[in-house]
Amino acid sequence: MNLVIVGAQWGDEGKGKIVDYLARDADTVIRYSGGANAGHTIVVDDATYKLHLVPSGIIYPGTTVVLGSSMVIDPQSLMEELSRLEAAGISWKGRVFISDRAHLVLPGYKERDREKDSARKTPLGTTGRGIGITYALKAFREGVRFADVFDSEMFIDLDEKDKAFIDSYRSSLKSMVFDVTAFMSGQKNKRVLFEGAQGVLLDLDCGTYPYVSSGCSSSFGAAAGTGIGPRDLDGVIGVFKAYTTRVGNGPFPSEFREDRDGNLGHTIREIGHEYGTTTGRPRRCGYLDLVSLRYACRTASIDSLALTHLDVYDTFDEIKACVGYRYKGREIADFPTSNEVLSSAEPVLKSFPGWKQDISSCGTYDSLPERARTYVSFIESFTAVPADIISVGSNRSQTILRKSFWS
Ligand code: GDP
Ligand code: IMO
Ligand code: MG
């Protein structure tokens, strides 16, 4: 069975937590896109793990993890991350594999990424991890794949510095690089999780272009990025927060504004610890945007939702969600493509009474306060997708599962 976990907003929805939670019963976790621009956090009891490249199944000792074909991987960052895991008591040897079709991020790309972004009229606010440069070189057919590292002759011209960099990682990569297509054909009766990075709204095609990342971060990337066909995917779980966040620039119609919303942005950022896992940048915060969530559900075939950070609203008297946009006096119900519309649209807000109760130890849906369930039910009816997982805290144990995914 093949289950995709995709971010349904602009990233940082809690994908790492949800993948880790579901990985308990999975054989394999395969990450399908992006690179070290991602930061996926897993909290198990007192231990916190921050992953950038390694799939979030790694914490369970028996799980095989794979870095898929559409990923862009800096071998230095990968080896450093694996060393950190080893130091934290996670043994990884023999169960971490890399698709031979994945592309390498070479040392100079990160600097080029930062230079290129700061030279833009309006910078995107990239993570500076060389992601856009690597995907651009791939599209330009000038990239280096992990398979190429082991060819006796490189087909792409590289300078001596890059060649020396590759030489220094060849032996440590040797036992990890494999043909993911062949591997996947042996996974037919296994439980496989496909871990997305970024989110639908940061996808190159479906997202808020050009304020997006450069990989295929929507659910359809799961097939391309792992060497299977789209009909082999059995379900898509869309992860989203009870509110919305975004790092970097770009339109954000439901963003909290001081003149309208007082210090809500600051309050949510502090209660939710909304600072980037990769860059430490404060995340922009806003109301839950149901217009974009419904768009994400539709374009990414999301058939189950995983709602996270519901606990962040525990102390609020009132909670609002964006149910439409107002632009030039008319209401818009569908997520627009135009940046001009997205940037000047005003959110149409619906208000819900707060539950004013600590829900962080609720273990079942029925034990949630009625007002919290009303908020969840509204989201379900607006998107027409059930919220099958509800997260009430960062810890693995703070998760409410409303259905079994592996049957
Ligand atoms: P990802 O990129 O989608 O994996 O998300 P990140 O790990 O970048 O950011 C999510 C942050 O929220 C992490 O610090 C998580 O530990 C934390 N988190 C996840 N789920 C919850 C939740 O339900 N409640 C709270 N308060 N924090 C959560
Ligand atoms: P996870 O997997 C949040 C954003 C950057 C920037 C834009 C382009 O943790 O959800 P890039 O370096 O990819 O060229 O930057 O995309 N971005 C993310 N925002 N979470 C992420 O990953 C992100 N990966 C990229 O902030 O706005
Ligand atoms: Mg993140």
Short mmCIF file of C-alpha atoms and ligand atoms in Angstrom, two decimals:
data_model
loop_
_atom_site.label_atom_id
_atom_site.label_comp_id
_atom_site.label_asym_id
_atom_site.label_seq_id
_atom_site.Cartn_x
_atom_site.Cartn_y
_atom_site.Cartn_z
CA MET A 1 0.00 0.00 0.00
CA ASN A 2 1.36 3.40 -1.00
CA LEU A 3 0.33 6.44 1.09
CA VAL A 4 1.43 9.98 0.30
CA ILE A 5 1.91 12.63 3.00
CA VAL A 6 1.81 16.11 1.50
CA GLY A 7 1.93 19.60 2.99
CA ALA A 8 -1.39 21.35 2.22
CA GLN A 9 -0.17 24.92 2.90
CA TRP A 10 3.18 26.73 2.46
CA GLY A 11 5.30 24.14 4.29
CA ASP A 12 6.06 23.47 7.98
CA GLU A 13 2.60 21.99 8.57
CA GLY A 14 3.97 19.17 10.72
CA LYS A 15 4.67 16.62 7.97
CA GLY A 16 7.67 15.23 9.88
CA LYS A 17 5.52 14.56 12.93
CA ILE A 18 2.75 12.86 10.93
CA VAL A 19 5.16 10.76 8.83
CA ASP A 20 6.94 9.62 12.00
CA TYR A 21 3.61 8.78 13.64
CA LEU A 22 2.43 6.66 10.69
CA ALA A 23 5.89 5.14 10.15
CA ARG A 24 5.36 2.93 13.20
CA ASP A 25 3.45 0.55 10.93
CA ALA A 26 5.33 1.22 7.68
CA ASP A 27 8.07 -0.86 6.06
CA THR A 28 9.53 1.97 4.01
CA VAL A 29 9.51 5.78 4.01
CA ILE A 30 10.58 7.43 0.78
CA ARG A 31 11.04 11.18 0.47
CA TYR A 32 10.09 12.41 -2.97
CA SER A 33 11.11 16.03 -3.42
CA GLY A 34 13.16 19.04 -2.36
CA GLY A 35 16.42 18.96 -0.50
CA ALA A 36 17.91 20.53 2.60
CA ASN A 37 15.52 23.48 2.27
CA ALA A 38 13.15 21.24 4.27
CA GLY A 39 13.21 21.02 8.05
CA HIS A 40 11.10 18.21 9.50
CA THR A 41 10.83 17.96 13.28
CA ILE A 42 10.07 14.83 15.25
CA VAL A 43 9.56 14.84 19.01
CA VAL A 44 9.55 11.55 20.88
CA ASP A 45 9.28 11.93 24.64
CA ASP A 46 12.25 14.16 25.58
CA ALA A 47 14.16 13.76 22.31
CA THR A 48 13.81 16.17 19.37
CA TYR A 49 15.14 15.28 15.91
CA LYS A 50 15.45 17.86 13.14
CA LEU A 51 15.74 16.29 9.72
CA HIS A 52 16.51 18.06 6.46
CA LEU A 53 17.26 15.29 3.97
CA VAL A 54 16.77 12.00 5.77
CA PRO A 55 13.16 10.72 5.60
CA SER A 56 11.16 10.89 8.83
CA GLY A 57 10.89 7.10 9.16
CA ILE A 58 14.48 6.88 10.39
CA ILE A 59 13.60 6.99 14.10
CA TYR A 60 12.07 3.48 14.02
CA PRO A 61 14.94 0.97 13.94
CA GLY A 62 13.38 -1.41 11.42
CA THR A 63 12.27 1.07 8.77
CA THR A 64 14.02 1.40 5.41
CA VAL A 65 14.30 5.02 4.24
CA VAL A 66 14.93 6.20 0.71
CA LEU A 67 15.88 9.60 -0.73
CA GLY A 68 13.92 9.65 -3.99
CA SER A 69 14.78 10.50 -7.60
CA SER A 70 13.40 14.05 -7.61
CA MET A 71 15.38 15.09 -4.56
CA VAL A 72 18.37 17.40 -4.79
CA ILE A 73 20.97 16.29 -2.27
CA ASP A 74 24.11 17.90 -0.91
CA PRO A 75 26.22 14.86 0.09
CA GLN A 76 28.05 16.88 2.71
CA SER A 77 24.79 17.91 4.44
CA LEU A 78 23.54 14.33 4.20
CA MET A 79 26.64 12.81 5.81
CA GLU A 80 26.56 15.47 8.56
CA GLU A 81 22.89 14.73 9.23
CA LEU A 82 23.58 10.99 9.41
CA SER A 83 26.43 11.63 11.88
CA ARG A 84 24.11 13.69 14.07
CA LEU A 85 21.58 10.85 14.05
CA GLU A 86 24.28 8.35 14.96
CA ALA A 87 25.34 10.58 17.85
CA ALA A 88 21.71 10.68 19.00
CA GLY A 89 21.63 6.87 19.12
CA ILE A 90 19.85 6.25 15.79
CA SER A 91 21.67 3.60 13.85
CA TRP A 92 21.19 4.14 10.12
CA LYS A 93 23.75 1.99 8.32
CA GLY A 94 22.18 -0.51 5.94
CA ARG A 95 18.77 1.17 5.85
CA VAL A 96 19.34 4.55 4.18
CA PHE A 97 19.31 4.51 0.39
CA ILE A 98 19.56 7.18 -2.32
CA SER A 99 18.01 6.99 -5.78
CA ASP A 100 20.70 6.94 -8.44
CA ARG A 101 18.55 9.44 -10.38
CA ALA A 102 18.59 12.07 -7.61
CA HIS A 103 20.73 15.14 -8.34
CA LEU A 104 23.72 16.42 -6.38
CA VAL A 105 23.91 19.91 -4.92
CA LEU A 106 27.53 20.94 -5.48
CA PRO A 107 29.41 23.36 -3.19
CA GLY A 108 29.14 26.50 -5.33
CA TYR A 109 25.37 26.20 -5.83
CA LYS A 110 24.44 27.51 -2.38
CA GLU A 111 26.35 30.72 -2.85
CA ARG A 112 24.88 31.14 -6.34
CA ASP A 113 21.40 30.63 -4.87
CA ARG A 114 21.94 33.39 -2.27
CA GLU A 115 23.51 35.78 -4.79
CA LYS A 116 20.78 35.20 -7.35
CA ASP A 117 18.01 35.72 -4.79
CA SER A 118 19.43 38.94 -3.37
CA ALA A 119 19.88 40.30 -6.90
CA ARG A 120 16.15 39.88 -7.60
CA LYS A 121 13.96 42.99 -7.63
CA THR A 122 11.80 41.24 -5.04
CA PRO A 123 13.79 38.38 -3.47
CA LEU A 124 11.87 35.15 -2.92
CA GLY A 125 13.59 34.66 0.43
CA THR A 126 15.03 31.24 -0.50
CA THR A 127 16.64 29.06 2.13
CA GLY A 128 20.01 29.50 0.40
CA ARG A 129 20.53 25.73 0.14
CA GLY A 130 21.21 25.73 -3.61
CA ILE A 131 17.84 24.16 -4.39
CA GLY A 132 16.73 26.41 -7.28
CA ILE A 133 20.17 26.30 -8.93
CA THR A 134 20.26 22.48 -8.81
CA TYR A 135 16.76 22.09 -10.27
CA ALA A 136 17.55 24.71 -12.93
CA LEU A 137 20.72 22.88 -13.95
CA LYS A 138 18.73 19.64 -14.04
CA ALA A 139 16.18 21.23 -16.40
CA PHE A 140 19.05 22.67 -18.41
CA ARG A 141 20.50 19.12 -18.62
CA GLU A 142 23.67 20.17 -16.86
CA GLY A 143 23.03 18.47 -13.53
CA VAL A 144 24.98 15.66 -11.91
CA ARG A 145 23.04 12.56 -10.80
CA PHE A 146 24.21 10.12 -8.14
CA ALA A 147 24.53 7.47 -10.90
CA ASP A 148 27.03 9.73 -12.69
CA VAL A 149 29.31 9.73 -9.65
CA PHE A 150 30.17 6.10 -10.38
CA ASP A 151 30.66 6.38 -14.16
CA SER A 152 34.27 6.19 -15.26
CA GLU A 153 33.75 9.34 -17.30
CA MET A 154 31.50 12.28 -16.33
CA PHE A 155 29.41 13.52 -19.21
CA ILE A 156 29.02 16.95 -17.70
CA ASP A 157 31.99 19.33 -17.58
CA LEU A 158 32.89 20.08 -14.00
CA ASP A 159 35.64 22.22 -12.57
CA GLU A 160 38.43 20.64 -10.52
CA LYS A 161 36.92 21.80 -7.22
CA ASP A 162 33.61 20.07 -7.90
CA LYS A 163 35.39 16.92 -9.11
CA ALA A 164 37.45 16.82 -5.91
CA PHE A 165 34.26 17.29 -3.84
CA ILE A 166 32.59 14.36 -5.59
CA ASP A 167 35.74 12.22 -5.24
CA SER A 168 35.71 12.78 -1.48
CA TYR A 169 32.19 11.32 -1.09
CA ARG A 170 32.30 8.48 -3.65
CA SER A 171 33.25 5.70 -1.24
CA SER A 172 30.83 6.70 1.53
CA LEU A 173 27.96 6.94 -0.97
CA LYS A 174 28.72 3.65 -2.74
CA SER A 175 26.65 1.35 -0.52
CA MET A 176 23.68 3.75 -0.36
CA VAL A 177 23.02 4.55 -4.03
CA PHE A 178 20.60 2.21 -5.80
CA ASP A 179 17.97 1.95 -8.54
CA VAL A 180 14.75 3.02 -6.81
CA THR A 181 12.55 1.73 -9.66
CA ALA A 182 13.80 -1.81 -9.15
CA PHE A 183 13.44 -1.40 -5.38
CA MET A 184 9.85 -0.19 -5.67
CA SER A 185 8.85 -3.16 -7.81
CA GLY A 186 9.70 -5.32 -4.80
CA GLN A 187 7.51 -3.21 -2.47
CA LYS A 188 4.14 -4.25 -3.92
CA ASN A 189 2.87 -5.92 -0.74
CA LYS A 190 4.65 -3.56 1.64
CA ARG A 191 3.47 -0.49 3.51
CA VAL A 192 5.18 2.49 1.96
CA LEU A 193 4.91 6.14 3.02
CA PHE A 194 5.80 8.84 0.50
CA GLU A 195 7.05 11.86 2.42
CA GLY A 196 6.54 15.25 0.80
CA ALA A 197 8.59 18.32 1.54
CA GLN A 198 7.42 21.96 1.29
CA GLY A 199 3.71 22.03 0.39
CA VAL A 200 1.12 22.35 -2.36
CA LEU A 201 1.31 26.16 -2.30
CA LEU A 202 5.11 26.01 -2.75
CA ASP A 203 4.86 23.61 -5.71
CA LEU A 204 6.42 24.95 -8.90
CA ASP A 205 3.23 24.38 -10.94
CA CYS A 206 0.37 24.62 -8.43
CA GLY A 207 1.84 27.09 -5.96
CA THR A 208 2.01 30.87 -5.75
CA TYR A 209 4.58 31.21 -8.57
CA PRO A 210 7.18 32.73 -8.55
CA TYR A 211 7.08 32.69 -4.74
CA VAL A 212 7.50 28.93 -4.63
CA SER A 213 10.26 26.38 -4.29
CA SER A 214 11.51 24.70 -7.45
CA GLY A 215 10.60 21.06 -6.95
CA CYS A 216 7.40 19.13 -7.42
CA SER A 217 6.14 19.36 -3.87
CA SER A 218 2.49 18.47 -4.47
CA SER A 219 1.34 14.84 -4.18
CA PHE A 220 1.81 14.06 -7.87
CA GLY A 221 5.57 14.40 -7.28
CA ALA A 222 5.36 11.17 -5.29
CA ALA A 223 5.10 9.04 -8.43
CA ALA A 224 7.69 10.89 -10.52
CA GLY A 225 10.05 11.11 -7.59
CA THR A 226 10.12 7.42 -6.78
CA GLY A 227 9.91 5.54 -10.04
CA ILE A 228 6.30 4.35 -9.93
CA GLY A 229 3.20 5.39 -11.88
CA PRO A 230 0.36 7.58 -10.57
CA ARG A 231 -2.11 4.67 -10.43
CA ASP A 232 0.09 2.98 -7.84
CA LEU A 233 -0.66 5.64 -5.23
CA ASP A 234 -3.43 4.49 -2.86
CA GLY A 235 -4.16 7.57 -0.77
CA VAL A 236 -3.06 11.12 -0.05
CA ILE A 237 -2.96 12.66 3.44
CA GLY A 238 -2.79 16.46 3.43
CA VAL A 239 -1.20 17.97 6.54
CA PHE A 240 -2.25 21.47 7.60
CA LYS A 241 -2.12 23.70 10.66
CA ALA A 242 -5.13 25.08 12.53
CA TYR A 243 -3.86 28.44 11.25
CA THR A 244 -1.49 29.30 8.38
CA THR A 245 2.22 30.13 8.25
CA ARG A 246 4.64 31.03 5.52
CA VAL A 247 8.43 31.64 5.47
CA GLY A 248 9.90 33.91 2.85
CA ASN A 249 8.13 36.33 0.55
CA GLY A 250 4.98 36.06 -1.51
CA PRO A 251 1.26 36.70 -1.24
CA PHE A 252 -0.56 35.51 1.89
CA PRO A 253 -4.19 36.74 1.85
CA SER A 254 -5.08 35.63 5.41
CA GLU A 255 -1.87 36.95 7.03
CA PHE A 256 -2.45 38.69 10.38
CA ARG A 257 -2.18 42.46 10.01
CA GLU A 258 -1.50 44.66 13.00
CA ASP A 259 -4.04 47.33 11.96
CA ARG A 260 -6.83 44.74 11.69
CA ASP A 261 -5.77 41.90 13.99
CA GLY A 262 -3.72 43.57 16.73
CA ASN A 263 -0.91 41.36 18.04
CA LEU A 264 -2.40 38.01 16.93
CA GLY A 265 0.60 37.38 14.65
CA HIS A 266 3.03 37.79 17.54
CA THR A 267 0.86 35.72 19.92
CA ILE A 268 0.56 32.75 17.54
CA ARG A 269 4.27 32.90 16.68
CA GLU A 270 5.21 32.67 20.34
CA ILE A 271 2.66 30.01 21.41
CA GLY A 272 3.30 27.91 18.29
CA HIS A 273 7.12 28.52 18.28
CA GLU A 274 6.81 29.63 14.69
CA TYR A 275 10.46 29.98 13.75
CA GLY A 276 11.91 28.14 10.73
CA THR A 277 13.52 24.74 11.39
CA THR A 278 16.10 25.27 8.63
CA THR A 279 16.89 28.99 8.78
CA GLY A 280 15.48 30.10 12.17
CA ARG A 281 13.54 32.90 10.43
CA PRO A 282 10.31 34.00 12.14
CA ARG A 283 7.40 32.54 10.21
CA ARG A 284 4.65 34.83 8.96
CA CYS A 285 1.35 33.81 10.58
CA GLY A 286 -2.29 34.17 9.58
CA TYR A 287 -5.81 32.77 9.86
CA LEU A 288 -6.50 29.28 8.57
CA ASP A 289 -7.11 29.85 4.87
CA LEU A 290 -9.86 27.46 3.85
CA VAL A 291 -9.93 28.75 0.28
CA SER A 292 -6.34 27.65 -0.30
CA LEU A 293 -6.85 24.46 1.72
CA ARG A 294 -9.78 23.44 -0.49
CA TYR A 295 -7.64 24.24 -3.55
CA ALA A 296 -4.85 22.05 -2.14
CA CYS A 297 -7.30 19.19 -1.49
CA ARG A 298 -8.60 19.38 -5.05
CA THR A 299 -5.30 19.73 -6.90
CA ALA A 300 -3.41 17.18 -4.79
CA SER A 301 -6.19 14.52 -4.56
CA ILE A 302 -6.12 14.78 -0.78
CA ASP A 303 -8.56 12.24 0.63
CA SER A 304 -7.62 12.54 4.30
CA LEU A 305 -6.60 15.58 6.29
CA ALA A 306 -4.17 15.69 9.21
CA LEU A 307 -4.90 18.79 11.29
CA THR A 308 -1.96 19.91 13.46
CA HIS A 309 -1.38 22.66 16.07
CA LEU A 310 -4.99 22.66 17.23
CA ASP A 311 -3.62 23.11 20.80
CA VAL A 312 -2.11 26.49 19.86
CA TYR A 313 -5.65 27.95 20.03
CA ASP A 314 -6.32 26.60 23.55
CA THR A 315 -6.32 30.01 25.27
CA PHE A 316 -8.22 31.97 22.62
CA ASP A 317 -11.67 33.49 23.26
CA GLU A 318 -12.43 33.54 19.58
CA ILE A 319 -10.96 31.80 16.52
CA LYS A 320 -11.45 32.97 12.96
CA ALA A 321 -10.92 31.23 9.65
CA CYS A 322 -10.82 32.64 6.13
CA VAL A 323 -13.73 31.32 4.06
CA GLY A 324 -13.43 33.55 0.99
CA TYR A 325 -11.54 36.51 -0.46
CA ARG A 326 -12.86 39.97 -1.23
CA TYR A 327 -11.26 41.71 -4.20
CA LYS A 328 -12.42 45.02 -5.70
CA GLY A 329 -15.81 44.70 -4.03
CA ARG A 330 -16.59 41.15 -5.16
CA GLU A 331 -16.18 37.87 -3.34
CA ILE A 332 -13.92 35.16 -4.70
CA ALA A 333 -14.50 31.57 -3.66
CA ASP A 334 -11.70 29.91 -5.66
CA PHE A 335 -7.97 30.27 -5.12
CA PRO A 336 -6.77 32.78 -7.75
CA THR A 337 -3.65 32.45 -9.91
CA SER A 338 -2.92 36.17 -10.19
CA ASN A 339 -0.39 37.56 -7.72
CA GLU A 340 -2.07 40.95 -7.97
CA VAL A 341 -5.39 39.46 -6.83
CA LEU A 342 -3.75 37.32 -4.14
CA SER A 343 -1.73 40.26 -2.78
CA SER A 344 -4.62 42.67 -2.47
CA ALA A 345 -7.43 40.24 -1.59
CA GLU A 346 -9.00 40.75 1.84
CA PRO A 347 -9.95 37.64 3.79
CA VAL A 348 -13.63 37.01 4.49
CA LEU A 349 -13.57 35.71 8.06
CA LYS A 350 -15.88 33.38 9.93
CA SER A 351 -15.75 33.39 13.70
CA PHE A 352 -15.84 30.42 16.10
CA PRO A 353 -15.95 30.53 19.91
CA GLY A 354 -12.73 29.32 21.56
CA TRP A 355 -12.77 26.20 23.79
CA LYS A 356 -10.55 27.80 26.46
CA GLN A 357 -9.24 24.46 27.64
CA ASP A 358 -5.97 22.55 27.49
CA ILE A 359 -6.44 19.86 24.83
CA SER A 360 -2.81 18.72 24.71
CA SER A 361 -3.55 15.45 26.49
CA CYS A 362 -6.76 14.56 24.61
CA GLY A 363 -6.26 11.11 23.12
CA THR A 364 -9.58 10.63 21.33
CA TYR A 365 -11.80 12.75 19.14
CA ASP A 366 -14.68 12.48 21.58
CA SER A 367 -12.55 13.82 24.42
CA LEU A 368 -11.96 17.10 22.54
CA PRO A 369 -14.18 19.97 23.75
CA GLU A 370 -17.34 20.42 21.71
CA ARG A 371 -16.17 23.81 20.43
CA ALA A 372 -12.96 22.29 19.10
CA ARG A 373 -14.99 19.60 17.33
CA THR A 374 -17.21 22.30 15.82
CA TYR A 375 -14.10 23.97 14.32
CA VAL A 376 -12.91 20.61 12.94
CA SER A 377 -16.34 19.74 11.52
CA PHE A 378 -16.55 23.08 9.74
CA ILE A 379 -13.16 22.47 8.08
CA GLU A 380 -14.31 19.02 7.00
CA SER A 381 -17.52 20.27 5.47
CA PHE A 382 -15.81 23.24 3.76
CA THR A 383 -13.17 21.01 2.13
CA ALA A 384 -15.35 17.87 1.86
CA VAL A 385 -12.41 15.88 3.23
CA PRO A 386 -12.36 14.13 6.63
CA ALA A 387 -9.82 15.16 9.27
CA ASP A 388 -8.64 11.64 10.06
CA ILE A 389 -5.66 12.72 12.16
CA ILE A 390 -5.63 15.51 14.73
CA SER A 391 -2.43 16.63 16.41
CA VAL A 392 -2.64 18.39 19.77
CA GLY A 393 1.06 18.87 20.49
CA SER A 394 4.49 18.31 19.00
CA ASN A 395 5.08 14.96 20.73
CA ARG A 396 4.48 11.71 18.89
CA SER A 397 2.07 10.71 21.63
CA GLN A 398 -0.09 13.84 21.20
CA THR A 399 -1.92 12.49 18.19
CA ILE A 400 -5.54 11.48 17.66
CA LEU A 401 -6.06 8.84 14.98
CA ARG A 402 -9.64 8.53 13.73
CA LYS A 403 -9.17 5.75 11.20
CA SER A 404 -6.75 3.01 10.30
CA PHE A 405 -4.79 3.81 7.14
CA TRP A 406 -3.20 0.48 6.38
CA SER A 407 -6.22 -1.72 5.87
P1 GDP B 1 7.29 20.11 8.60
O1 GDP B 1 8.30 20.86 7.80
O2 GDP B 1 5.96 20.06 7.92
O3 GDP B 1 7.76 18.75 9.02
O4 GDP B 1 7.07 20.95 9.95
P2 GDP B 1 8.24 21.58 10.88
O5 GDP B 1 8.87 20.49 11.67
O6 GDP B 1 9.13 22.47 10.09
O7 GDP B 1 7.40 22.55 11.79
C1 GDP B 1 6.36 22.10 12.60
C2 GDP B 1 6.67 22.46 14.06
O8 GDP B 1 5.52 22.30 14.85
C3 GDP B 1 7.72 21.55 14.69
O9 GDP B 1 8.45 22.29 15.63
C4 GDP B 1 6.88 20.48 15.38
O10 GDP B 1 7.55 19.89 16.49
C5 GDP B 1 5.70 21.29 15.83
N1 GDP B 1 4.41 20.57 15.87
C6 GDP B 1 3.95 19.58 15.07
N2 GDP B 1 2.68 19.26 15.37
C7 GDP B 1 2.31 20.09 16.37
C8 GDP B 1 1.08 20.27 17.10
O11 GDP B 1 0.07 19.62 16.87
N3 GDP B 1 1.08 21.23 18.07
C9 GDP B 1 2.18 21.98 18.33
N4 GDP B 1 2.08 22.90 19.30
N5 GDP B 1 3.34 21.85 17.67
C10 GDP B 1 3.40 20.92 16.70
P1 IMO B 2 9.38 22.00 4.80
O1 IMO B 2 9.57 20.66 4.10
C1 IMO B 2 8.65 26.28 4.53
C2 IMO B 2 10.30 28.34 1.01
C3 IMO B 2 11.41 29.35 1.31
C4 IMO B 2 11.18 30.34 0.19
C5 IMO B 2 10.77 29.45 -0.99
C6 IMO B 2 11.91 29.11 -1.94
O2 IMO B 2 10.11 22.12 6.08
O3 IMO B 2 7.92 22.29 4.90
P2 IMO B 2 14.02 27.47 -1.75
O4 IMO B 2 15.18 27.49 -0.81
O5 IMO B 2 13.23 26.20 -1.70
O6 IMO B 2 14.38 27.86 -3.15
O7 IMO B 2 13.04 28.66 -1.22
O8 IMO B 2 10.27 28.25 -0.40
N1 IMO B 2 10.54 27.00 1.55
C7 IMO B 2 9.94 26.50 2.65
N2 IMO B 2 9.09 27.07 3.53
N3 IMO B 2 8.99 24.99 4.67
C8 IMO B 2 9.81 24.38 3.78
O9 IMO B 2 10.07 23.04 3.81
C9 IMO B 2 10.36 25.16 2.73
N4 IMO B 2 11.21 24.89 1.71
C10 IMO B 2 11.29 26.03 1.00
O10 IMO B 2 11.25 29.93 2.59
O11 IMO B 2 10.08 31.16 0.49
MG MG B 3 9.63 22.44 8.04
#
